[in-house]
Coordinates of C-alpha atoms in Angstrom, one line a residue:
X474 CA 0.0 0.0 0.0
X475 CA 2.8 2.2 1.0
X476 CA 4.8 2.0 -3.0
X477 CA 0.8 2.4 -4.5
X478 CA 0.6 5.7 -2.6
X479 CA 4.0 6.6 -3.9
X480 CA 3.4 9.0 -6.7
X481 CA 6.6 8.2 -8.0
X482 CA 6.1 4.5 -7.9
X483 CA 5.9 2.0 -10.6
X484 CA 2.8 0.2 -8.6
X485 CA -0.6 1.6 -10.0
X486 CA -2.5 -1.0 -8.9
X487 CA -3.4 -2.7 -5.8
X488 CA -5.2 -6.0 -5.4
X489 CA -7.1 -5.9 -1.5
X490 CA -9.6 -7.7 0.1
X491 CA -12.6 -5.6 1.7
X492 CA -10.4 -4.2 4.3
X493 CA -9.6 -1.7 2.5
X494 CA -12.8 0.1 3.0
X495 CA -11.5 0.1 7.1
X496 CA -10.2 3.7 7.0
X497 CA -7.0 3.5 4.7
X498 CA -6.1 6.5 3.2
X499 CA -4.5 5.7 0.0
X500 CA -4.4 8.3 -3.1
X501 CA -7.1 5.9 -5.5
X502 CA -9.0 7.1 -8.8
X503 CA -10.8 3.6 -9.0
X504 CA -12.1 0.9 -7.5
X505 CA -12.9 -2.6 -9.3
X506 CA -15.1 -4.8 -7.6
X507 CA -14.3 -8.1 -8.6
X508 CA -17.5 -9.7 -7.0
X509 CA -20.2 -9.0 -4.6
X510 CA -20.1 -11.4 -2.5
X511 CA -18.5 -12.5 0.4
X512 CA -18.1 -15.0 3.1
X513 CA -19.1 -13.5 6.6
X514 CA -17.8 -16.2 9.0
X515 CA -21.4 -17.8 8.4
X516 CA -22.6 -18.3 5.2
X517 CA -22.0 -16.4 1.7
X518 CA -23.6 -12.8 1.6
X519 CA -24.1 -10.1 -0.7
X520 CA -22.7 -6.8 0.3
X521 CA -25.1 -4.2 1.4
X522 CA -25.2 -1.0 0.4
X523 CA -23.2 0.3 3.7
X524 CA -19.9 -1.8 2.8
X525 CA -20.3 -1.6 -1.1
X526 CA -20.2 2.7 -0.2
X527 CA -17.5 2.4 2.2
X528 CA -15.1 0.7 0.0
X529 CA -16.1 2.5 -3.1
X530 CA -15.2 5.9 -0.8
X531 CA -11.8 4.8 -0.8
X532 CA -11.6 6.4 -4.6
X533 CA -11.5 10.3 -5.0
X534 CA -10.8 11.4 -1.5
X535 CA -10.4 15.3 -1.1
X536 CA -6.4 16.4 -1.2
X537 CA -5.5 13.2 -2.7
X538 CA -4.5 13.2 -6.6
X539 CA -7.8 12.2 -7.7
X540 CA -10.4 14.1 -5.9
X541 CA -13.0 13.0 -8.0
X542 CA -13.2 8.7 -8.0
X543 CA -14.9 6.1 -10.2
X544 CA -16.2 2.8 -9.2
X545 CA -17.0 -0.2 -11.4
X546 CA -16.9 -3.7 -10.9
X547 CA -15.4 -7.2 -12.9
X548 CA -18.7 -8.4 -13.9
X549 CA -21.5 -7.1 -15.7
X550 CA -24.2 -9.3 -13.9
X551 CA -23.2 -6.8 -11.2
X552 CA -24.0 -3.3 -11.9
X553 CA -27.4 -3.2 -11.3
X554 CA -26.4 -4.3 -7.2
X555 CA -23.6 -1.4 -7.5
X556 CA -26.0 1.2 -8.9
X557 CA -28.3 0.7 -6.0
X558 CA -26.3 0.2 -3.6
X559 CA -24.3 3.9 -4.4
X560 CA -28.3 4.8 -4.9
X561 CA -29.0 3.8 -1.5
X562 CA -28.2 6.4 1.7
X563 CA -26.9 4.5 4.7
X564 CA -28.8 4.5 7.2
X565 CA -27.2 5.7 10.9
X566 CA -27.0 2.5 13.4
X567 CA -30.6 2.1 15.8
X568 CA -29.5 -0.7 17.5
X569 CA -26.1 -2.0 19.3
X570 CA -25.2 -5.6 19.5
X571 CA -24.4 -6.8 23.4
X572 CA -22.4 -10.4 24.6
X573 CA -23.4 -11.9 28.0
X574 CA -20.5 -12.4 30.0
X575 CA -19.5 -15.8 31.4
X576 CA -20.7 -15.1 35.3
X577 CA -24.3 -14.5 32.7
X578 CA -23.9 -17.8 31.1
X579 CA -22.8 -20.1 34.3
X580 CA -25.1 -19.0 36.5
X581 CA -27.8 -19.1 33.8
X582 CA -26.4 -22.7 33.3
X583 CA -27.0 -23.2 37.0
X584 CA -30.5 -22.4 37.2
X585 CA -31.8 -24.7 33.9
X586 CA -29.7 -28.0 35.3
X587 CA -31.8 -26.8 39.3
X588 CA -34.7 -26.7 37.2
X589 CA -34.2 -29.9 34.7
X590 CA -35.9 -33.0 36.3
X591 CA -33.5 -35.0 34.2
X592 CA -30.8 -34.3 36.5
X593 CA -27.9 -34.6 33.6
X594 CA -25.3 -31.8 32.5
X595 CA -26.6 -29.3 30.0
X596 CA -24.1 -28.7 27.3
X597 CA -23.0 -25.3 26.7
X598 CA -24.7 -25.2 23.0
X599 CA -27.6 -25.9 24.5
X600 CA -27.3 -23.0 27.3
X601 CA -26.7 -20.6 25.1
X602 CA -29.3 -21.4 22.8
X603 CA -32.0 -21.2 25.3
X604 CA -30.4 -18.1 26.5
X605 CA -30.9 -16.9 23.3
X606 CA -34.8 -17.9 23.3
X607 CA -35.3 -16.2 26.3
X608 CA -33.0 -13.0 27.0
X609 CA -34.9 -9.6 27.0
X610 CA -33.1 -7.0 25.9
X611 CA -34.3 -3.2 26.8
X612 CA -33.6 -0.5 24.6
X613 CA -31.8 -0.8 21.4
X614 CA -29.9 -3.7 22.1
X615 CA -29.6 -7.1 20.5
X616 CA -27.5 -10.3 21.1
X617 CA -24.6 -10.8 18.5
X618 CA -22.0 -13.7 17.7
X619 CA -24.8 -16.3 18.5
X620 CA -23.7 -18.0 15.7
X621 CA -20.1 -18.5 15.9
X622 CA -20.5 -19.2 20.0
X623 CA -23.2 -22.0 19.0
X624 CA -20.6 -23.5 16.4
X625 CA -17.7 -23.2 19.1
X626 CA -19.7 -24.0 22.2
X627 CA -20.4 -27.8 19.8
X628 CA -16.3 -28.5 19.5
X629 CA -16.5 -27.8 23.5
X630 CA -18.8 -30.5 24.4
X631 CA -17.3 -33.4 25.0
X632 CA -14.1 -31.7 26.5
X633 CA -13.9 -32.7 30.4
X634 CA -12.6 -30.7 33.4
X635 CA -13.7 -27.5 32.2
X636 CA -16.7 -25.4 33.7
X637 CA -19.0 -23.8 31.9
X638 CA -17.8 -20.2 32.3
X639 CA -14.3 -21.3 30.8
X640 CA -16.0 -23.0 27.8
X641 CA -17.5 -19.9 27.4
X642 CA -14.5 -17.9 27.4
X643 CA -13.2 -19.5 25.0
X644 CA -16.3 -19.0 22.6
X645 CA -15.1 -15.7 22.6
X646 CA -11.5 -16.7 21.0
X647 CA -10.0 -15.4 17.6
X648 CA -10.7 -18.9 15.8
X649 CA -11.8 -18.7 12.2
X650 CA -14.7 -21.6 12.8
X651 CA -14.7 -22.1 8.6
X652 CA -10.7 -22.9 8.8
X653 CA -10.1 -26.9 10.1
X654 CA -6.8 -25.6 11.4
X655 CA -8.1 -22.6 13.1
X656 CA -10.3 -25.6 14.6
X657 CA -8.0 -28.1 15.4
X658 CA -5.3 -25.0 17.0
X659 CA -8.5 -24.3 19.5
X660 CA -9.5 -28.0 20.0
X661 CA -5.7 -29.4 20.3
X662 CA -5.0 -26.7 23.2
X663 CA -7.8 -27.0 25.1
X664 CA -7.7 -31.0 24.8
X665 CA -4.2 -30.8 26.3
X666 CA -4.7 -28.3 28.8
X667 CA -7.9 -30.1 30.3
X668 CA -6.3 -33.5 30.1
X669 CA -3.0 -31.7 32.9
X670 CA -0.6 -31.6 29.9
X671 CA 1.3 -28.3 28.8
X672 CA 0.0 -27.7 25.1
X673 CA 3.2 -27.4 22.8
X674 CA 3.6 -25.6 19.5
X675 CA 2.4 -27.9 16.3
X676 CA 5.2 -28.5 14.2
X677 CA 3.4 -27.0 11.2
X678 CA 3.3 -23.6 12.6
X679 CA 7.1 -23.3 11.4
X680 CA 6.9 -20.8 9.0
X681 CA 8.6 -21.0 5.5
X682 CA 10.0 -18.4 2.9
X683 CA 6.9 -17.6 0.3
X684 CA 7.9 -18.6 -3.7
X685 CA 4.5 -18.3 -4.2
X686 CA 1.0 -16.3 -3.6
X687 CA 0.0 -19.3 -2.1
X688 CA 2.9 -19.9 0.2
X689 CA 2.1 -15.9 1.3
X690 CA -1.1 -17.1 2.0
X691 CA 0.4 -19.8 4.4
X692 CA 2.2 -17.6 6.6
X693 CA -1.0 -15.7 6.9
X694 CA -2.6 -18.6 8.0
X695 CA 0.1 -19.6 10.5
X696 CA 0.6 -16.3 12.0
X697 CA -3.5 -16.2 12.5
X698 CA -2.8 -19.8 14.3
X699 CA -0.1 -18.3 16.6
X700 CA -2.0 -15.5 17.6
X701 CA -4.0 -17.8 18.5
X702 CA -2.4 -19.8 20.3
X703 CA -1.2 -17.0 22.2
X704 CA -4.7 -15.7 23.1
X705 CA -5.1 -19.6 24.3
X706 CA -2.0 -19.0 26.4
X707 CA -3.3 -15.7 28.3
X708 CA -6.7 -17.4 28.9
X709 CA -5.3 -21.3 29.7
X710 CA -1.5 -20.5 31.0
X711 CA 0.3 -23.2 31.2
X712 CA 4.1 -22.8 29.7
X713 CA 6.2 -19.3 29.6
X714 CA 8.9 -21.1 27.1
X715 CA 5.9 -21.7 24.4
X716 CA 5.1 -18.2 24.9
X717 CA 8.3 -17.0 23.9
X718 CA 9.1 -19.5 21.5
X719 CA 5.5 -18.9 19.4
X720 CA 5.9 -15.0 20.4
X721 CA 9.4 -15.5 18.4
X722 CA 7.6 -17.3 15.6
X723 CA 4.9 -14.8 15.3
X724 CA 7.6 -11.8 14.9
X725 CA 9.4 -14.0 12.5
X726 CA 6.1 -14.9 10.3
X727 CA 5.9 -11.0 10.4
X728 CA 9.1 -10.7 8.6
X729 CA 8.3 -13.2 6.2
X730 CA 4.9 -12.1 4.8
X731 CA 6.7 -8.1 4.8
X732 CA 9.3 -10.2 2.1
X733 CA 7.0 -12.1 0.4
X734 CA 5.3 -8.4 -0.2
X735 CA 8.2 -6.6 -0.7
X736 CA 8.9 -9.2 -4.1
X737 CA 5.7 -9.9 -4.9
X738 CA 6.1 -9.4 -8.6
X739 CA 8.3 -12.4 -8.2
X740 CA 5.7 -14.2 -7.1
X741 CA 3.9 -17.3 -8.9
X742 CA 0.0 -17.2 -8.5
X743 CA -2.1 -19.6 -9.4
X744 CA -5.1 -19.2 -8.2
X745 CA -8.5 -18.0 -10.5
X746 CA -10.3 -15.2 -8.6
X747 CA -13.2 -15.5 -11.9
X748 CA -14.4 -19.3 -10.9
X749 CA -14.1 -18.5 -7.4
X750 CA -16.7 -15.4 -7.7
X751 CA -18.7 -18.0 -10.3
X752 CA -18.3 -20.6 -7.7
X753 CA -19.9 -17.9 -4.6
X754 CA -22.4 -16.7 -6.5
X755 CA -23.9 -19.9 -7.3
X756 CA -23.7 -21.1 -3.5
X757 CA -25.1 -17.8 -2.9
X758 CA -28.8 -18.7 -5.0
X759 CA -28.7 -21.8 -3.5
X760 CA -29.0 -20.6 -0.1
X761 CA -31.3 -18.7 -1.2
X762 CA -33.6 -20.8 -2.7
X763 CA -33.6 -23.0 0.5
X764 CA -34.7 -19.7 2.6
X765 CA -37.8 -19.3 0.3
X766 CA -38.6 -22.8 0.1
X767 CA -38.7 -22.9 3.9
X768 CA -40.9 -19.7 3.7

């Protein structure tokens, strides 16, 4: 981003995912959106209206070079969402999204097993679920992550020697619940910890030089696992030498990805960004088409 916003760089175009409509200031006359779609942690959306402006803001900001933008996107199926959507005036926020703590959630927990004439553990899923059901909230207030706790609260379940409050807690981690070894970082710590061991650094979190975009995309991927890990760590201590040694790892991931940048036009890709948004799209209508048929 920094050699784009060089005037007197060769770099006049910039590839970026969506977070580039998170406040950079870069010097842009246009923006290509290559699809309009997106995963959101869930399921595949389109963009509304508010991100679609936001990102297409990044183009013709006042002092910059190009004062007046343009915005246009890959495929023509698309322009009619784009039109609207720069049609459309955002709306300000009404409402503000709350998370119960854990205290909320165990002694919640407490009062359904009193109450349950079964007698047997409720799983967390299920606490948080009927929590869900039956929370009021006053004012403009609404419950948010429900998904993502739900799908982490399920890996939980048949771990031992944990409360309910911890399990909780750890709903609230930085896992990417659509990555397996997002998943198996979480699941492989917690196993370990619960179990008396020290949970160790996984050999595959050794981070390698990138030759290729898809090697760059690795040592994202690892340095999102040792992040990770080291959230795991404050929450579960267990072993000051893994701190240091995936603290050490992290900084050198760092340097890696900030190489792999730096020589990117070096870099072999081989990767179709066309069949992927092809690929979305048609996931997209068929989730679609299951909503209505369940209407």
């Amino acid at each position: 981003a920094r050699r784009f916003n060089d005037p007197d760089s060769e770099y006049k175009i910039l590839v970026a995912s969506d977070a580039i409509g998170m406040g950079l200031n870069l010097s842009i006359k246009r923006i290509i959106f290559n699809t309009m779609f997106k995963h959101n942690g869930d399921r595949i959306i389109q963009l509304d209206h508010s991100a679609v402006k936001q990102i297409a803001g990044r183009a013709g900001r006042r002092n910059s070079l190009y004062p007046n933008g343009e915005v246009t996107c890959r495929d023509p199926d698309d322009m009619a969402h784009l039109k609207k959507c720069m049609g459309t005036e955002i709306r300000p926020l009404t409402k503000a999204g709350v998370i119960p703590t854990p205290s909320h959630i165990a002694v919640f927990n407490e009062h359904l097993e009193e109450y349950d004439s079964s007698g047997k553990e409720i799983d967390l899923h299920t606490t948080l679920r009927k929590f869900s059901d039956m929370a009021t909230l006053k004012g403009d207030f609404f419950l948010c992550r429900e998904q993502s706790m739900e799908i982490v609260s399920r890996w939980l379940k048949d771990i031992k020697n944990m409360s309910t409050a911890e399990k909780f807690a750890l709903c609230m981690s930085p896992v990417n619940e659509s990555c397996t070894k997002s998943k198996n970082v979480l699941l492989k710590y917690v196993e370990t910890y619960a179990s008396g061991k020290v949970p160790g650094l996984h050999y595959s979190m050794q981070p390698r030089t990138a030759k290729t975009f898809d090697h760059l995309a690795d040592l994202c991927m690892i340095h999102h696992q040792l992040e990770l890990f080291l959230w795991l760590q404050k929450k579960l201590p267990s072993n000051a030498v893994e701190v240091m040694r995936a603290e050490a790892l992290k900084e050198r991931t760092i340097q890696m990805i900030n190489s792999g940048l730096f020589k990117a036009e070096k870099l072999t890709l081989s990767y179709d960004y066309i069949s992927k948004d092809v690929r979305i799209k048609k996931e997209w209508a068929s989730e679609r088409r299951g909503e209505e048929d369940e209407i």
